[in-house]
mmCIF file of C-alpha atoms and ligand atoms in Angstrom:
data_model
loop_
_atom_site.group_PDB
_atom_site.id
_atom_site.type_symbol
_atom_site.label_atom_id
_atom_site.label_comp_id
_atom_site.label_asym_id
_atom_site.label_seq_id
_atom_site.Cartn_x
_atom_site.Cartn_y
_atom_site.Cartn_z
ATOM 1 C CA MET A 1 52.944 18.450 -66.181
ATOM 2 C CA PRO A 2 51.994 15.527 -63.932
ATOM 3 C CA TYR A 3 48.877 15.495 -61.751
ATOM 4 C CA ILE A 4 49.845 15.681 -58.076
ATOM 5 C CA GLY A 5 48.089 14.388 -54.992
ATOM 6 C CA CYS A 6 48.370 12.183 -51.949
ATOM 7 C CA HIS A 7 46.795 9.242 -50.199
ATOM 8 C CA LEU A 8 43.598 10.307 -48.414
ATOM 9 C CA SER A 9 41.249 8.695 -45.920
ATOM 10 C CA CYS A 10 37.935 7.644 -47.416
ATOM 11 C CA ALA A 11 36.189 7.675 -44.012
ATOM 12 C CA LYS A 12 33.984 10.634 -45.003
ATOM 13 C CA GLY A 13 33.204 9.442 -48.500
ATOM 14 C CA PHE A 14 34.297 10.152 -52.069
ATOM 15 C CA TYR A 15 33.151 13.761 -52.456
ATOM 16 C CA HIS A 16 34.841 14.706 -49.190
ATOM 17 C CA MET A 17 38.130 13.313 -50.518
ATOM 18 C CA GLY A 18 37.742 15.421 -53.647
ATOM 19 C CA LEU A 19 37.138 18.545 -51.562
ATOM 20 C CA THR A 20 40.118 17.788 -49.332
ATOM 21 C CA ALA A 21 42.316 17.214 -52.367
ATOM 22 C CA SER A 22 41.356 20.516 -53.948
ATOM 23 C CA GLN A 23 41.926 22.355 -50.650
ATOM 24 C CA ILE A 24 45.560 21.209 -50.612
ATOM 25 C CA HIS A 25 46.012 22.006 -54.330
ATOM 26 C CA ALA A 26 45.987 18.375 -55.389
ATOM 27 C CA ASP A 27 44.447 17.348 -58.707
ATOM 28 C CA THR A 28 44.504 13.613 -58.069
ATOM 29 C CA PHE A 29 44.469 11.397 -54.962
ATOM 30 C CA GLN A 30 44.546 7.808 -53.807
ATOM 31 C CA PHE A 31 42.343 5.954 -51.316
ATOM 32 C CA PHE A 32 41.931 2.429 -49.979
ATOM 33 C CA THR A 33 38.881 0.685 -51.397
ATOM 34 C CA ARG A 34 38.171 -0.655 -47.907
ATOM 35 C CA ASN A 35 39.865 -1.080 -44.573
ATOM 36 C CA PRO A 36 43.458 -1.900 -45.591
ATOM 37 C CA ARG A 37 43.397 -4.943 -43.356
ATOM 38 C CA GLY A 38 40.655 -6.402 -45.528
ATOM 39 C CA GLY A 39 37.080 -6.765 -44.456
ATOM 40 C CA LYS A 40 33.862 -5.451 -45.901
ATOM 41 C CA SER A 41 33.536 -2.291 -47.940
ATOM 42 C CA LYS A 42 30.820 0.220 -47.122
ATOM 43 C CA PRO A 43 27.734 0.109 -49.358
ATOM 44 C CA LEU A 44 28.231 2.459 -52.320
ATOM 45 C CA ASP A 45 26.602 5.886 -52.063
ATOM 46 C CA LEU A 46 25.766 6.639 -55.690
ATOM 47 C CA GLU A 47 25.063 10.304 -55.055
ATOM 48 C CA ASP A 48 28.441 10.654 -53.361
ATOM 49 C CA CYS A 49 30.114 9.056 -56.430
ATOM 50 C CA ALA A 50 28.247 11.450 -58.760
ATOM 51 C CA LYS A 51 29.321 14.470 -56.693
ATOM 52 C CA LEU A 52 32.970 13.420 -56.858
ATOM 53 C CA ARG A 53 32.742 12.839 -60.623
ATOM 54 C CA GLU A 54 31.308 16.346 -61.018
ATOM 55 C CA LEU A 55 34.004 17.940 -58.825
ATOM 56 C CA MET A 56 36.781 16.101 -60.673
ATOM 57 C CA LYS A 57 35.444 17.342 -63.994
ATOM 58 C CA GLU A 58 35.006 20.934 -62.830
ATOM 59 C CA GLN A 59 38.464 21.114 -61.285
ATOM 60 C CA HIS A 60 40.253 19.235 -64.103
ATOM 61 C CA PHE A 61 41.476 16.368 -61.936
ATOM 62 C CA GLY A 62 43.568 13.649 -63.476
ATOM 63 C CA PRO A 63 42.702 10.001 -62.928
ATOM 64 C CA ILE A 64 42.528 8.903 -59.291
ATOM 65 C CA ILE A 65 43.863 5.673 -57.816
ATOM 66 C CA ALA A 66 41.869 3.171 -55.793
ATOM 67 C CA HIS A 67 44.316 1.025 -53.821
ATOM 68 C CA ALA A 68 43.361 -2.557 -53.002
ATOM 69 C CA PRO A 69 43.866 -3.580 -49.361
ATOM 70 C CA TYR A 70 47.545 -4.480 -49.071
ATOM 71 C CA THR A 71 46.754 -7.604 -47.074
ATOM 72 C CA ILE A 72 45.129 -9.508 -49.922
ATOM 73 C CA ASN A 73 47.428 -12.135 -51.422
ATOM 74 C CA PRO A 74 46.333 -13.474 -54.792
ATOM 75 C CA CYS A 75 49.230 -15.988 -54.832
ATOM 76 C CA SER A 76 48.914 -17.398 -51.318
ATOM 77 C CA GLN A 77 49.307 -21.151 -50.916
ATOM 78 C CA SER A 78 45.993 -21.156 -49.044
ATOM 79 C CA GLU A 79 43.000 -21.570 -51.312
ATOM 80 C CA SER A 80 40.724 -19.541 -49.029
ATOM 81 C CA VAL A 81 43.209 -16.619 -48.972
ATOM 82 C CA ARG A 82 43.421 -16.717 -52.785
ATOM 83 C CA GLU A 83 39.638 -16.841 -53.048
ATOM 84 C CA PHE A 84 39.291 -13.879 -50.705
ATOM 85 C CA ALA A 85 41.695 -11.894 -52.902
ATOM 86 C CA VAL A 86 39.725 -12.728 -56.041
ATOM 87 C CA GLN A 87 36.413 -11.846 -54.371
ATOM 88 C CA THR A 88 37.776 -8.543 -53.053
ATOM 89 C CA MET A 89 39.279 -7.519 -56.381
ATOM 90 C CA ALA A 90 36.180 -8.506 -58.347
ATOM 91 C CA GLU A 91 33.924 -6.493 -56.053
ATOM 92 C CA ASP A 92 36.304 -3.492 -56.056
ATOM 93 C CA LEU A 93 36.466 -3.486 -59.858
ATOM 94 C CA HIS A 94 32.694 -3.505 -60.192
ATOM 95 C CA ARG A 95 32.350 -0.675 -57.672
ATOM 96 C CA MET A 96 34.989 1.327 -59.567
ATOM 97 C CA GLU A 97 32.643 1.545 -62.541
ATOM 98 C CA TYR A 98 30.710 4.180 -60.573
ATOM 99 C CA LEU A 99 33.899 6.257 -60.835
ATOM 100 C CA PRO A 100 34.724 5.254 -64.396
ATOM 101 C CA GLY A 101 38.038 5.702 -66.145
ATOM 102 C CA ASN A 102 40.323 5.590 -63.128
ATOM 103 C CA PHE A 103 42.980 3.208 -61.763
ATOM 104 C CA TYR A 104 42.883 0.203 -59.449
ATOM 105 C CA ASN A 105 46.316 -0.456 -57.936
ATOM 106 C CA PHE A 106 47.304 -3.641 -56.132
ATOM 107 C CA HIS A 107 50.345 -5.406 -54.712
ATOM 108 C CA PRO A 108 50.955 -8.587 -56.741
ATOM 109 C CA GLY A 109 51.390 -10.656 -53.583
ATOM 110 C CA SER A 110 53.891 -12.796 -51.695
ATOM 111 C CA HIS A 111 54.710 -16.350 -52.712
ATOM 112 C CA VAL A 112 55.641 -17.342 -49.128
ATOM 113 C CA GLY A 113 58.196 -19.966 -50.060
ATOM 114 C CA GLN A 114 56.475 -21.417 -53.098
ATOM 115 C CA GLY A 115 58.667 -19.464 -55.518
ATOM 116 C CA ALA A 116 58.010 -16.894 -58.212
ATOM 117 C CA ALA A 117 57.515 -19.563 -60.877
ATOM 118 C CA TYR A 118 54.463 -20.791 -58.956
ATOM 119 C CA ALA A 119 53.175 -17.352 -58.002
ATOM 120 C CA ILE A 120 53.306 -15.497 -61.318
ATOM 121 C CA PRO A 121 50.770 -17.605 -63.254
ATOM 122 C CA VAL A 122 48.527 -17.719 -60.171
ATOM 123 C CA ILE A 123 48.480 -13.892 -59.979
ATOM 124 C CA ALA A 124 47.732 -13.641 -63.709
ATOM 125 C CA ASP A 125 44.966 -16.205 -63.296
ATOM 126 C CA ALA A 126 43.392 -14.137 -60.498
ATOM 127 C CA LEU A 127 43.448 -11.081 -62.780
ATOM 128 C CA ASN A 128 41.887 -13.037 -65.604
ATOM 129 C CA GLN A 129 39.092 -14.097 -63.252
ATOM 130 C CA VAL A 130 38.243 -10.590 -62.049
ATOM 131 C CA MET A 131 38.800 -8.368 -65.096
ATOM 132 C CA PHE A 132 35.900 -7.950 -67.513
ATOM 133 C CA PRO A 133 35.726 -6.611 -71.070
ATOM 134 C CA GLN A 134 33.425 -3.673 -70.275
ATOM 135 C CA GLN A 135 35.528 -2.293 -67.428
ATOM 136 C CA THR A 136 36.760 1.276 -67.857
ATOM 137 C CA THR A 137 39.210 0.911 -64.966
ATOM 138 C CA VAL A 138 42.858 0.203 -65.709
ATOM 139 C CA VAL A 139 44.369 -2.233 -63.207
ATOM 140 C CA LEU A 140 47.882 -1.351 -62.010
ATOM 141 C CA LEU A 141 50.524 -3.718 -60.696
ATOM 142 C CA GLU A 142 52.644 -1.861 -58.138
ATOM 143 C CA THR A 143 56.439 -2.244 -58.174
ATOM 144 C CA MET A 144 57.439 -3.752 -54.834
ATOM 145 C CA ALA A 145 60.443 -3.437 -52.502
ATOM 146 C CA GLY A 146 61.010 -7.194 -52.406
ATOM 147 C CA LYS A 147 60.346 -7.485 -48.675
ATOM 148 C CA GLY A 148 60.066 -11.149 -47.643
ATOM 149 C CA SER A 149 58.810 -13.111 -50.635
ATOM 150 C CA GLU A 150 57.072 -10.235 -52.413
ATOM 151 C CA ILE A 151 56.512 -10.656 -56.133
ATOM 152 C CA GLY A 152 57.053 -7.606 -58.322
ATOM 153 C CA ALA A 153 60.379 -6.192 -57.126
ATOM 154 C CA THR A 154 61.790 -6.589 -60.640
ATOM 155 C CA PHE A 155 60.455 -5.283 -63.931
ATOM 156 C CA SER A 156 60.881 -8.744 -65.458
ATOM 157 C CA GLN A 157 58.542 -10.332 -62.890
ATOM 158 C CA LEU A 158 55.917 -7.683 -63.554
ATOM 159 C CA GLN A 159 56.262 -8.270 -67.293
ATOM 160 C CA GLU A 160 55.802 -12.020 -66.788
ATOM 161 C CA ILE A 161 52.458 -11.282 -65.110
ATOM 162 C CA LEU A 162 51.425 -8.655 -67.665
ATOM 163 C CA GLU A 163 51.985 -10.895 -70.663
ATOM 164 C CA LYS A 164 49.608 -13.503 -69.192
ATOM 165 C CA VAL A 165 46.716 -11.075 -68.706
ATOM 166 C CA CYS A 166 44.029 -11.493 -71.371
ATOM 167 C CA LEU A 167 42.506 -7.992 -71.300
ATOM 168 C CA ASN A 168 45.889 -6.551 -72.055
ATOM 169 C CA ASP A 169 44.819 -2.978 -72.790
ATOM 170 C CA LYS A 170 43.310 -2.680 -69.279
ATOM 171 C CA ILE A 171 46.479 -3.336 -67.309
ATOM 172 C CA GLY A 172 49.507 -1.212 -66.466
ATOM 173 C CA VAL A 173 52.146 -0.490 -63.843
ATOM 174 C CA CYS A 174 52.492 1.988 -60.979
ATOM 175 C CA ILE A 175 56.099 2.772 -60.016
ATOM 176 C CA ASP A 176 56.572 3.350 -56.286
ATOM 177 C CA THR A 177 59.830 5.300 -55.958
ATOM 178 C CA CYS A 178 60.570 4.036 -52.422
ATOM 179 C CA HIS A 179 59.908 0.477 -53.506
ATOM 180 C CA ILE A 180 62.061 0.432 -56.654
ATOM 181 C CA HIS A 181 64.924 2.116 -54.760
ATOM 182 C CA ASP A 182 64.600 -0.470 -51.973
ATOM 183 C CA GLY A 183 64.328 -3.119 -54.696
ATOM 184 C CA GLY A 184 67.766 -2.105 -56.037
ATOM 185 C CA TYR A 185 67.058 0.220 -58.975
ATOM 186 C CA ASP A 186 69.376 3.244 -58.962
ATOM 187 C CA ILE A 187 66.945 6.115 -59.343
ATOM 188 C CA ILE A 188 69.326 8.447 -57.456
ATOM 189 C CA GLN A 189 72.157 8.324 -60.005
ATOM 190 C CA ASP A 190 70.248 7.237 -63.070
ATOM 191 C CA PHE A 191 66.454 7.667 -63.110
ATOM 192 C CA ASP A 192 66.678 7.979 -66.884
ATOM 193 C CA GLY A 193 68.484 4.650 -67.159
ATOM 194 C CA VAL A 194 65.897 2.977 -64.911
ATOM 195 C CA LEU A 195 63.112 4.231 -67.179
ATOM 196 C CA THR A 196 65.042 2.961 -70.214
ATOM 197 C CA GLN A 197 65.238 -0.441 -68.555
ATOM 198 C CA PHE A 198 61.505 -0.266 -67.768
ATOM 199 C CA ASP A 199 60.882 0.503 -71.417
ATOM 200 C CA LYS A 200 62.972 -2.458 -72.582
ATOM 201 C CA GLU A 201 61.439 -4.963 -70.195
ATOM 202 C CA ILE A 202 57.843 -3.750 -69.920
ATOM 203 C CA GLY A 203 57.292 -0.811 -72.283
ATOM 204 C CA LEU A 204 56.759 2.763 -71.144
ATOM 205 C CA LYS A 205 53.212 2.767 -72.489
ATOM 206 C CA ARG A 206 52.397 0.579 -69.451
ATOM 207 C CA LEU A 207 53.581 3.212 -66.976
ATOM 208 C CA LYS A 208 50.361 4.788 -65.701
ATOM 209 C CA ALA A 209 51.068 6.236 -62.246
ATOM 210 C CA ILE A 210 53.766 7.084 -59.704
ATOM 211 C CA HIS A 211 53.804 6.668 -55.927
ATOM 212 C CA LEU A 212 56.264 9.375 -54.931
ATOM 213 C CA ASN A 213 57.933 8.516 -51.623
ATOM 214 C CA ASP A 214 61.383 8.969 -50.183
ATOM 215 C CA SER A 215 62.961 5.915 -48.518
ATOM 216 C CA ARG A 216 64.371 5.515 -45.017
ATOM 217 C CA ASN A 217 66.817 2.884 -46.231
ATOM 218 C CA PRO A 218 69.689 2.585 -48.713
ATOM 219 C CA ARG A 219 69.196 1.193 -52.217
ATOM 220 C CA GLY A 220 68.597 -2.547 -52.341
ATOM 221 C CA SER A 221 67.557 -2.810 -48.677
ATOM 222 C CA HIS A 222 64.201 -4.466 -49.480
ATOM 223 C CA LYS A 223 62.693 -2.782 -46.404
ATOM 224 C CA ASP A 224 59.734 -0.702 -47.680
ATOM 225 C CA ARG A 225 59.841 2.143 -45.165
ATOM 226 C CA HIS A 226 58.594 5.385 -46.679
ATOM 227 C CA ALA A 227 60.084 8.750 -45.704
ATOM 228 C CA CYS A 228 58.872 12.286 -46.281
ATOM 229 C CA LEU A 229 60.259 13.944 -49.418
ATOM 230 C CA GLY A 230 63.835 15.037 -48.830
ATOM 231 C CA ASP A 231 64.065 13.193 -45.509
ATOM 232 C CA GLY A 232 65.328 9.898 -46.883
ATOM 233 C CA TYR A 233 67.990 8.448 -49.154
ATOM 234 C CA LEU A 234 66.456 9.850 -52.356
ATOM 235 C CA GLY A 235 66.571 13.517 -51.395
ATOM 236 C CA TRP A 236 65.071 16.520 -53.147
ATOM 237 C CA GLU A 237 67.365 16.379 -56.169
ATOM 238 C CA THR A 238 66.114 12.893 -57.075
ATOM 239 C CA VAL A 239 62.535 13.963 -56.397
ATOM 240 C CA ARG A 240 63.054 16.942 -58.694
ATOM 241 C CA ARG A 241 64.434 14.800 -61.494
ATOM 242 C CA ILE A 242 61.508 12.384 -61.230
ATOM 243 C CA ILE A 243 58.780 14.988 -61.078
ATOM 244 C CA CYS A 244 60.240 17.022 -63.955
ATOM 245 C CA HIS A 245 60.910 14.022 -66.208
ATOM 246 C CA PRO A 246 59.026 14.333 -69.510
ATOM 247 C CA GLN A 247 57.971 10.678 -69.247
ATOM 248 C CA ILE A 248 56.032 11.471 -66.042
ATOM 249 C CA ALA A 249 54.072 14.351 -67.596
ATOM 250 C CA GLY A 250 50.363 13.586 -67.669
ATOM 251 C CA LEU A 251 50.573 10.813 -65.048
ATOM 252 C CA PRO A 252 49.056 10.970 -61.561
ATOM 253 C CA VAL A 253 51.829 11.274 -58.950
ATOM 254 C CA VAL A 254 50.603 10.343 -55.486
ATOM 255 C CA LEU A 255 52.424 10.864 -52.183
ATOM 256 C CA GLU A 256 52.350 8.056 -49.608
ATOM 257 C CA THR A 257 54.752 9.772 -47.267
ATOM 258 C CA PRO A 258 54.349 9.549 -43.463
ATOM 259 C CA ASN A 259 52.354 12.754 -43.203
ATOM 260 C CA GLU A 260 49.111 14.159 -41.921
ATOM 261 C CA LEU A 261 47.195 16.511 -44.202
ATOM 262 C CA ASP A 262 49.293 19.613 -43.384
ATOM 263 C CA GLY A 263 52.486 17.769 -44.291
ATOM 264 C CA TYR A 264 50.956 16.588 -47.564
ATOM 265 C CA ALA A 265 49.870 20.164 -48.329
ATOM 266 C CA ARG A 266 53.472 21.356 -47.843
ATOM 267 C CA GLU A 267 54.919 18.578 -50.001
ATOM 268 C CA ILE A 268 52.402 19.238 -52.785
ATOM 269 C CA MET A 269 53.225 22.947 -52.631
ATOM 270 C CA ALA A 270 56.952 22.165 -52.816
ATOM 271 C CA LEU A 271 56.404 19.925 -55.860
ATOM 272 C CA ARG A 272 54.328 22.587 -57.590
ATOM 273 C CA GLN A 273 57.068 25.148 -56.912
ATOM 274 C CA ILE A 274 59.654 22.803 -58.435
ATOM 275 C CA LEU A 275 57.442 22.272 -61.492
ATOM 276 C CA SER A 276 56.924 25.986 -61.934
ATOM 277 C CA GLY A 277 60.685 26.463 -61.881
ATOM 278 C CA SER A 278 60.863 28.283 -58.548
ATOM 279 C CA GLY A 279 61.683 25.235 -56.476
ATOM 280 C CA ASN A 280 63.137 25.876 -53.063
ATOM 281 C CA CYS A 281 64.303 22.402 -52.144
ATOM 282 C CA ARG A 282 65.387 23.351 -48.667
ATOM 283 C CA ILE A 283 61.823 23.351 -47.406
ATOM 284 C CA THR A 284 61.674 21.723 -43.955
ATOM 285 C CA ILE A 285 59.077 19.065 -43.393
ATOM 286 C CA HIS A 286 58.896 17.243 -40.086
ATOM 287 C CA ILE A 287 58.657 13.443 -40.034
ATOM 288 C CA GLY A 288 55.238 12.288 -38.902
ATOM 289 C CA GLN A 289 54.091 8.912 -37.593
ATOM 290 C CA SER A 290 54.974 5.947 -39.740
ATOM 291 C CA ASN A 291 51.446 5.143 -40.795
ATOM 292 C CA LYS A 292 51.327 2.494 -43.479
ATOM 293 C CA LYS A 293 50.000 3.677 -46.818
ATOM 294 C CA GLY A 294 51.140 0.955 -49.208
HETATM 295 ZN ZN1 ZN B 1 55.366 0.849 -49.452
HETATM 296 FE FE1 FE B 2 53.047 2.522 -52.957
HETATM 297 FE FE1 FE B 3 50.896 0.135 -52.386
#
């Protein structure tokens, strides 16, 4: 059985996110470590961290996912942009130790014309600068849609980064279902085959989390526009096959669908019904605003 949750706002602190998650029957969640457009993080409230740790233990939460701001670009051609990415990631990783044993997910970056051959070692170098032997956080590279010059739309590119990371047992991959579909992987007809390919190129032991999103665009579109479950090209049958796949059991599955909290609650309920074998896939969920959630 996977853990199921959604992206939540961290505006009211860590414990509040935990409470919100449990109210909508989630047992994991994701949050941005700071304003997604970059900028400063709030000073850490240690008591707030302790309260969330306690709640997660009591309610048997799975690991949660801290998402780096999606605007950082560790492989930018600008030195100051690269430095900002390194600084942000280093600070985030140290803060994560107050919520030990969870995940830190980031977008590998965009090479902006310099080519993947330039970008891949630069991304690995950034990781080697910020990761430290004592960290309990596992860093996740997110699979990307391949919009513009994004790195990480193919398993082979992710593997090229992974193999250059020194602290190799502290790094893994988060599959975003909208992104890999937009990137060209056929998860509608052959999710099993896509996982087999992942296993060959990266190794399934690296698969640590799922972003479960439907896509507004056909396979290979490289657009990265998330849709609510069942409202896009993937549809409920694909969602069902993903969520029920034995390889996903035990992983946190996080929704980044264009929803407010009530919509997330309905999607989580629908997923739990599918998992308990009483799935009614014809549940209607209205499309909300297209708010960007990575
Ligand atoms: Zn996305
Ligand atoms: Fe995502
Ligand atoms: Fe993301």
